[in-house]
XYZ file of C-alpha atoms in Angstrom:
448
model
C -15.257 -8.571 -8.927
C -13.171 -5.365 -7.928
C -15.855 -2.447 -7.934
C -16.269 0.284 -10.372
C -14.824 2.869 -8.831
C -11.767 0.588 -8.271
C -11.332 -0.319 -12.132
C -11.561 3.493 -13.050
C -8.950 4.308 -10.445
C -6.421 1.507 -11.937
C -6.584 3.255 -15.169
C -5.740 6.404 -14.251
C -2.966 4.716 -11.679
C -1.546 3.037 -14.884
C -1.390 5.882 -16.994
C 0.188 8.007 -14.443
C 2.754 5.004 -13.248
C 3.596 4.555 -17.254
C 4.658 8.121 -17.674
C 6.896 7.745 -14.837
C 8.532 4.872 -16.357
C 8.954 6.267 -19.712
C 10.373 10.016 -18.137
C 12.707 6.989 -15.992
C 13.791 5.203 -19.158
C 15.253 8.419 -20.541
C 17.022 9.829 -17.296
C 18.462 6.546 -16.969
C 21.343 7.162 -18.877
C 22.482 9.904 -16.585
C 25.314 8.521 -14.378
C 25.731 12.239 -12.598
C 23.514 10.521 -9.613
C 26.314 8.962 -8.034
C 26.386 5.946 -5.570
C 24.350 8.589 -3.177
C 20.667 7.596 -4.703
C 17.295 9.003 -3.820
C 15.062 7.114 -1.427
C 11.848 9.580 -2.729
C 10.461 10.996 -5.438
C 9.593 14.437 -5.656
C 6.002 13.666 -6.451
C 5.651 11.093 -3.851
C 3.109 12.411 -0.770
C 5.068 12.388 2.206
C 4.264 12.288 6.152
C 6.553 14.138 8.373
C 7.629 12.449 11.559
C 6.386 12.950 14.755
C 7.564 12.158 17.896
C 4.404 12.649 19.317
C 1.911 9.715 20.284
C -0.470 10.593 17.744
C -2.930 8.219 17.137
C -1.098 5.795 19.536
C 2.117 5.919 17.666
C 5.537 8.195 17.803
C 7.911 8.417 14.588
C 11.272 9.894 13.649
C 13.152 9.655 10.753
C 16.876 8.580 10.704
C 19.650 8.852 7.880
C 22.158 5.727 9.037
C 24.440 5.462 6.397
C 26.382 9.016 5.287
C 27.443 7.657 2.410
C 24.014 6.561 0.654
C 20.473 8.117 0.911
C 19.944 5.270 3.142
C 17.462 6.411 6.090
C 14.943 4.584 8.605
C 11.314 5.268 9.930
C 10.988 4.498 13.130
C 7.389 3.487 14.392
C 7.022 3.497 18.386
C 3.771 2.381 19.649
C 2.640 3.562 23.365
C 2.023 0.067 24.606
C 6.039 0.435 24.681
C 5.701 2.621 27.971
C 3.321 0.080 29.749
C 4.842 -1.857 32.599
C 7.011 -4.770 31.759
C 5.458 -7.938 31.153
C 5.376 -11.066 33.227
C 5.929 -14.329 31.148
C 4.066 -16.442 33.788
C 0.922 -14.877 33.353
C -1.291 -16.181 30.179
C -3.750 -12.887 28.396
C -7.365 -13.931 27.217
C -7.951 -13.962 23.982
C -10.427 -10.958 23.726
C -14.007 -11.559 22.361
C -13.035 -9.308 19.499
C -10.337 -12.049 18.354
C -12.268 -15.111 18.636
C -14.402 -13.473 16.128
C -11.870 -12.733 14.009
C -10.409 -15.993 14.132
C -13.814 -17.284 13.180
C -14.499 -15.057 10.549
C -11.510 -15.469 8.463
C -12.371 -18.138 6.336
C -15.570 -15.636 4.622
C -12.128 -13.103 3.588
C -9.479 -15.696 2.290
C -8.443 -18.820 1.981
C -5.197 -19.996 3.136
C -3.120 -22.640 1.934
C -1.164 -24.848 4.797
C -1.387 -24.517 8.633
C -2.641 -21.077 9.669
C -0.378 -20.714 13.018
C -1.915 -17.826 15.802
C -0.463 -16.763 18.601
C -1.289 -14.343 21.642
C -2.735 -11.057 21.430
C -1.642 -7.611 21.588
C -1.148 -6.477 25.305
C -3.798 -4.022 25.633
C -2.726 -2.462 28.701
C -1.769 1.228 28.395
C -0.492 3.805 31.293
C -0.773 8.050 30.469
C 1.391 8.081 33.453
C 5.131 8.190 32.894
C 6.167 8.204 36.398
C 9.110 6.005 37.529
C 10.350 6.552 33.523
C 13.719 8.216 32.776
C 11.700 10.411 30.182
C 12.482 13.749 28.395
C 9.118 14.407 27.061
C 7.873 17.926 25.872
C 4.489 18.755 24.994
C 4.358 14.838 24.839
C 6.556 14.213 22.506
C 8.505 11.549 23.545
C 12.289 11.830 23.224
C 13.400 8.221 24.598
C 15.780 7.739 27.605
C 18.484 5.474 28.654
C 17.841 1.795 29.146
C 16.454 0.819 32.552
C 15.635 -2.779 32.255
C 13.406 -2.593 35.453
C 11.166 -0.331 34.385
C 11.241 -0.727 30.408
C 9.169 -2.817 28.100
C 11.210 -4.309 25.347
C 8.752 -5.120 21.809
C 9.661 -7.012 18.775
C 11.533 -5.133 16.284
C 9.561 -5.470 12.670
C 11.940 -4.219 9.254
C 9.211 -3.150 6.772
C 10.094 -2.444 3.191
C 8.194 -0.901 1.314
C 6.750 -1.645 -2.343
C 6.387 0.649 -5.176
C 8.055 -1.612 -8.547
C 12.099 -0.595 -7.913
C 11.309 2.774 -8.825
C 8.698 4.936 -6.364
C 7.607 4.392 -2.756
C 8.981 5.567 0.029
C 9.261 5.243 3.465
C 7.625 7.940 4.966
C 4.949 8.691 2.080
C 1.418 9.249 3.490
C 0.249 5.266 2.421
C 3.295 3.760 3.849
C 2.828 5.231 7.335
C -0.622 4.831 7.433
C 0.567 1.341 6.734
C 3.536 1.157 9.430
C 0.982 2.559 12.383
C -1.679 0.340 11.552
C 0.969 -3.064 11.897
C 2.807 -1.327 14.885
C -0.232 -0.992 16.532
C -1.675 -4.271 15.691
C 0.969 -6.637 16.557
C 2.300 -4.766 19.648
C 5.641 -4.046 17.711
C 8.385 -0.994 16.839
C 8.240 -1.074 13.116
C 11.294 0.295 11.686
C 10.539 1.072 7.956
C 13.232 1.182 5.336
C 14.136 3.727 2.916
C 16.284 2.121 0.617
C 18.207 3.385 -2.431
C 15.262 3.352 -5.716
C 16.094 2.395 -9.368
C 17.156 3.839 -11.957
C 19.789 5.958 -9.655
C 20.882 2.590 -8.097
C 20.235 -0.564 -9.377
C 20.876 -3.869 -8.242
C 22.333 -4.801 -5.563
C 21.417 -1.391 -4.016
C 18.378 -1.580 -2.532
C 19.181 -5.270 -1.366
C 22.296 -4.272 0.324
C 20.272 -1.501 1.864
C 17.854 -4.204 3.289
C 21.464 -5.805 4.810
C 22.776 -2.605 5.958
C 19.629 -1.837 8.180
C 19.702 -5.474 9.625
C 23.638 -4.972 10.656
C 22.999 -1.797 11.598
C 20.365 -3.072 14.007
C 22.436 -5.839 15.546
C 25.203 -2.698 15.782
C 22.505 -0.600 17.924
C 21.771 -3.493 20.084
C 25.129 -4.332 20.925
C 26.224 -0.123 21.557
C 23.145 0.148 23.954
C 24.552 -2.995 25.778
C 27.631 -1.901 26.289
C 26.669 1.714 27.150
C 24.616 0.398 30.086
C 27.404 -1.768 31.202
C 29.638 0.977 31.504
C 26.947 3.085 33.232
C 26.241 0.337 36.055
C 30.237 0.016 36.089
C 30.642 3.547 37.306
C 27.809 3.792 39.405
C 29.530 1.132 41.066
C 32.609 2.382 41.626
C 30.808 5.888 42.987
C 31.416 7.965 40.095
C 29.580 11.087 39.549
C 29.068 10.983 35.928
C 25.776 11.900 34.860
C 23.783 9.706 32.392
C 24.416 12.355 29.524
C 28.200 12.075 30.410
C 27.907 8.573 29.707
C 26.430 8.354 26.659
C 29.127 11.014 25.615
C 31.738 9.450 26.828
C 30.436 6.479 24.866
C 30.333 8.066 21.493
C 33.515 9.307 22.068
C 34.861 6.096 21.902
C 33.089 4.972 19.382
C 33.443 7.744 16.632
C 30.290 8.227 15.139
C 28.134 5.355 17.026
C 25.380 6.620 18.560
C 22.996 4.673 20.544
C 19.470 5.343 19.326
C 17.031 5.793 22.706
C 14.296 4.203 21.313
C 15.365 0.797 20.297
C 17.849 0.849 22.975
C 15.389 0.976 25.715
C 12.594 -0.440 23.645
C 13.524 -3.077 21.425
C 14.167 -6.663 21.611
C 16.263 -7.528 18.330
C 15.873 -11.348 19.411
C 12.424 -11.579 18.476
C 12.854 -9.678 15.114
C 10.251 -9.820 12.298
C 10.354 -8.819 8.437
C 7.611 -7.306 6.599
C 7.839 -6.613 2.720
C 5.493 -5.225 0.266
C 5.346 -6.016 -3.297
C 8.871 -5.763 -4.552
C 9.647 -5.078 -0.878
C 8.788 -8.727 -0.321
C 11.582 -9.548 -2.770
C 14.414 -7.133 -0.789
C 12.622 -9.054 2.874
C 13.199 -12.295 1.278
C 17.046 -11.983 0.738
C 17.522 -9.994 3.796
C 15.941 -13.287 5.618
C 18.471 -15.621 3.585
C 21.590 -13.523 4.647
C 20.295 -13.470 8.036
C 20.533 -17.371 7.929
C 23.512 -17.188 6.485
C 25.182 -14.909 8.885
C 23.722 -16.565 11.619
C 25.578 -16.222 15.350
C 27.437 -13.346 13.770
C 24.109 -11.096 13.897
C 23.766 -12.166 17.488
C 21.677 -10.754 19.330
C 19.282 -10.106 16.237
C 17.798 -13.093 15.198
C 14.870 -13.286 12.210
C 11.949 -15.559 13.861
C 9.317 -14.680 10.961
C 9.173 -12.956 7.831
C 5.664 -11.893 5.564
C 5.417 -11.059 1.835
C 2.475 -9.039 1.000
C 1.952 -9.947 -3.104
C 5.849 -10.199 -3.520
C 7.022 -9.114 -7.089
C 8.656 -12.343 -8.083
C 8.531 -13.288 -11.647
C 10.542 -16.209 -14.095
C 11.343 -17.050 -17.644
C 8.810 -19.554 -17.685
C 5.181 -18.329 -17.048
C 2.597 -19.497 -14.186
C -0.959 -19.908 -15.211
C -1.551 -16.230 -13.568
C 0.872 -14.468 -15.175
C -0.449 -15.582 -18.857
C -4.421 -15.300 -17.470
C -3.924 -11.653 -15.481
C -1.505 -10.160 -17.134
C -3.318 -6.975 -17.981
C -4.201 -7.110 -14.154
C -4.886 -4.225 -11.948
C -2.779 -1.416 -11.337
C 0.544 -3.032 -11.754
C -0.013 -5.382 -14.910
C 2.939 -7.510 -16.284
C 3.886 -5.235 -19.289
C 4.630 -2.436 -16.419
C 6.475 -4.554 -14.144
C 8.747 -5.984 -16.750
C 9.886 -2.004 -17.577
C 10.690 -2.081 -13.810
C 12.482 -4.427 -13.759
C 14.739 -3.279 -16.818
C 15.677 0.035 -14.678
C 16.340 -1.955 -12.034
C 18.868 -4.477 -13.135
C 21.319 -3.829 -15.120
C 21.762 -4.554 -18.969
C 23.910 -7.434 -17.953
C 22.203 -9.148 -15.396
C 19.205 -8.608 -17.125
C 16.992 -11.781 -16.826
C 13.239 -12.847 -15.690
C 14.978 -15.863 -13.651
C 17.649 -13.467 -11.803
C 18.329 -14.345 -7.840
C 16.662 -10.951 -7.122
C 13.196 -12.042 -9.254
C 12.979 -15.951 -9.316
C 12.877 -17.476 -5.396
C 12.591 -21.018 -6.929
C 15.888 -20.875 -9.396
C 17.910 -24.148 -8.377
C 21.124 -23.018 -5.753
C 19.739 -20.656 -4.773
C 20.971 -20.784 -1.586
C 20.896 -21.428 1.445
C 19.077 -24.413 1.774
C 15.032 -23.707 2.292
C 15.063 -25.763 4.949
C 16.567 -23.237 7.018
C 14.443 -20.554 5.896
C 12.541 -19.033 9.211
C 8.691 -19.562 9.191
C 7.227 -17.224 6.114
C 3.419 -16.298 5.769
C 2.389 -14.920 2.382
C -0.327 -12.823 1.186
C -1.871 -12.871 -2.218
C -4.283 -11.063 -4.003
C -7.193 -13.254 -6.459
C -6.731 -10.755 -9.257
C -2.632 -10.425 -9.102
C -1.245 -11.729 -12.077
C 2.263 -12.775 -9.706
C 0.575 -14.734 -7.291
C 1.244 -18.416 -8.596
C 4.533 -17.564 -8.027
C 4.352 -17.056 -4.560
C 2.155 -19.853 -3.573
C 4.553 -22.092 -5.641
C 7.486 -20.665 -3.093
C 5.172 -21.413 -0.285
C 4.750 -24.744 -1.250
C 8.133 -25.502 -1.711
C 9.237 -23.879 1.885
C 6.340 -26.355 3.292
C 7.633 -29.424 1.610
C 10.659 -29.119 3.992
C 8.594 -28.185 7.004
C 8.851 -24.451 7.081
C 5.747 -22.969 8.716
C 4.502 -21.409 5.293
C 0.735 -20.837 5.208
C -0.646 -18.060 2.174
C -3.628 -16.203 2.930
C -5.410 -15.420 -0.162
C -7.669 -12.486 -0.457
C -11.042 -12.668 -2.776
C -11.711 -10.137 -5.099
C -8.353 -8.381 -4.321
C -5.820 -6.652 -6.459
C -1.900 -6.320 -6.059
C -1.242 -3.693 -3.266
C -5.190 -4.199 -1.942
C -3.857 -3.547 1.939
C -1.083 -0.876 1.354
C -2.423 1.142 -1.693
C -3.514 4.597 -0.378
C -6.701 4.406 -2.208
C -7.488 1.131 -0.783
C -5.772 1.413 2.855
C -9.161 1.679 4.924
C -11.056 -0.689 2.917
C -12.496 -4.355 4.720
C -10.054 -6.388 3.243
C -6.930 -4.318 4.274
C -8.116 -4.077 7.804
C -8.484 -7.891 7.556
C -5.397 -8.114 5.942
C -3.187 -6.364 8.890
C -5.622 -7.952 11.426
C -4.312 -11.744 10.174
C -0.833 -10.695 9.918
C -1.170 -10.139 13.438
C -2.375 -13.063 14.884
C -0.225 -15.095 12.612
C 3.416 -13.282 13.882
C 2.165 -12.801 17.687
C 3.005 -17.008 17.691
C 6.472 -15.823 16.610
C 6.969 -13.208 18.526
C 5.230 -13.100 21.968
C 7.176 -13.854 25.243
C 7.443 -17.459 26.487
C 4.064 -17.806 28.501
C 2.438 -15.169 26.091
C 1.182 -18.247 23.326
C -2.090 -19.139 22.502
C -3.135 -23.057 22.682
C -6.104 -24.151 20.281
């Protein structure tokens, strides 16, 4: 059972999330907010970016769209200025992991084939020599893509949770959160700050999800072409400096900028997406237009997705939802006043697209769905719901395994209260030897 300490802690967290909703409810009717939104809330606790690698990890922050309140986190581990790796060469699987690969039966249980993959390259170089760098007082400010002497990681969309209505991208929990995973699975973590409900409701924060995706598959293609046109003129003898380049490049483009650190960094092919809670739900769709769109996202491509205790919910209730619905911290009575500010009057309905992943055509076909592991909490009230999507993704052979966690609530791995506790360091610890199958370099995989 969840400890003391925990159970006084969810009624205070209820009480204060409550008055939220009900000072929400009555500032909904204010339309004066505009299609602009708010990605924050003025209580939220936030972390201010750093482009410094502290505690092994740089950040900035990133407003894409200037229309919306639309704005990234970017999370840039320092394994990203270690030599480039070589495919032929197979790591060890550390002492360390074997142990954890051991151990995780005594911290979940898992339902279907629990796929690993390689490790985290460990290797790590202070030395920036032979880099293009700009870095002051170490912070690191990026430079133009080099392929000799760059390593490219996984790009990872995270989205954070937080019921429609709070959350944020760059509050203290989430990057906490975002380090921990960047670290962890050896990837640049690009965390989402999408549009929050009442202000916008549905479609917004999906179409946010979308944006970022397009937007990515946008960057990858502008860095492409600016180092095409930089080798062009080097060939040709021209004395253009790199800086001329890139502003001759945004010249042409308008307002497209490259950004430095995914350009020289990140590897859209081999991108991953993470979703929290009703961040789950936004990862989810984002996945199913990425199938959808498929060659036209080229050279993004979604090879995983993970929802962490997704929010889904139907007309017609699971076993949990009637057992635990005065669950922990977000219990069902809660969650359904979420989702009231978050859909509109209309729309309103418990087996919406947005809240019911099994509702028949809903497309596109599961089948097609790219391999999806889920994590669960014992005491969440939503979780037959997700293990009954699981199942149905496994019945037509999508790698779909659900990692259960005993004694857990919703939120037990990205709640700040609960962020350095056992089971969340277990919890990002599996998530990482589950993706690394997904997303390590040919050569890189683990054989059991």
């Amino acid at each position: 059972m969840p400890s003391v300490a925990l159970k006084l802690y969810s009624v205070f967290f209820k009480f204060v999330f409550k008055h939220r909703l009900q000072n929400l409810i009555q500032s909904s009717n204010d339309e004066s907010s505009g299609l602009y939104g708010v990605t924050t809330r003025p209580e939220e606790s936030v972390s201010a970016s750093n482009p410094s690698f502290t505690d092994g990890v740089a950040t900035k922050d990133i407003h894409i769209d200037p229309f919306t309140a639309l704005s990234i986190r970017i999370f840039l581990p320092d394994s990203s200025l270690s030599p480039p790796e070589q495919p032929d060469s197979k790591p060890k699987l550390r002492s360390s992991q074997k142990d954890d690969l051991n151990s995780h039966n005594l911290r979940r249980s898992s339902y279907g084939p629990l796929n690993t993959g390689a490790p985290r390259n460990d290797s790590r170089r202070s030395s920036l020599e032979g880099l293009n760098v700009r870095s002051d007082n170490n912070a690191y400010r990026g430079y133009s893509p080099s392929p000799q002497n760059c390593r490219k990681l996984p790009v990872m969309l995270q989205f954070h949770g937080g019921g429609w209505v709070s959350g944020s991208n760059d509050s203290v929990a989430n990057d906490y959160f975002c380090r921990r995973i960047a670290k962890l699975c050896d990837v640049i973590v690009v965390a989402v700050g999408y549009r929050l409900a009442p202000e916008n409701k549905y479609p917004a924060a999906f179409e946010d999800g979308l944006k970022v995706l397009n937007w990515l598959a946008k960057q990858a293609n502008l860095a492409e072409c600016s180092k095409s046109l930089g080798n062009g003129a080097r060939g040709v003898g021209s004395e253009f400096t790199n800086a001329e380049f890139q502003r001759h490049f945004v010249d042409a483009f308008g307002a497209s900028m490259v950004e430095p650190w995914l350009a020289a960094h990140g590897d859209p092919s081999r991108c991953v997406l993470l979703g929290v809670s009703c961040g789950a739900n936004i990862a989810d769709y984002v996945a199913r237009k990425a199938v959808e769109a498929g060659k036209l996202l080229d050279p993004v491509k979604v090879v995983a997705q993970i929802l962490m205790y997704p929010f889904f919910i139907g007309n017609v209730p699971t076993q949990s939802e009637i057992k635990l619905a005065n669950s922990y911290f977000y219990d069902k009575a809660m969650c359904l006043q979420a989702w009231k500010l978050f859909l509109t009057k209309e729309e309103f309905s418990l087996d919406h697209p947005a809240a019911n992943p099994l509702i028949p055509d809903r497309g596109p076909p599961l089948k097609l769905m790219p391999p999806t592991l889920t994590v669960v909490a014992e005491h969440d009230w939503m979780r037959d719901r997700a293990i009954a999507y699981s199942e149905a993704l496994r019945k037509v052979n999508v790698d779909a395994p659900v990692l259960e966690y005993k004694d857990a609530v919703h939120e037990f791995a990205t709640l700040d209260m609960l962020l350095k506790t056992p089971q969340a360091d277990a919890c990002a610890e599996d998530i990482a030897i589950w993706v690394k199958k997904y997303i390590s370099l040919r050569g890189h995989e683990f054989s059991y």
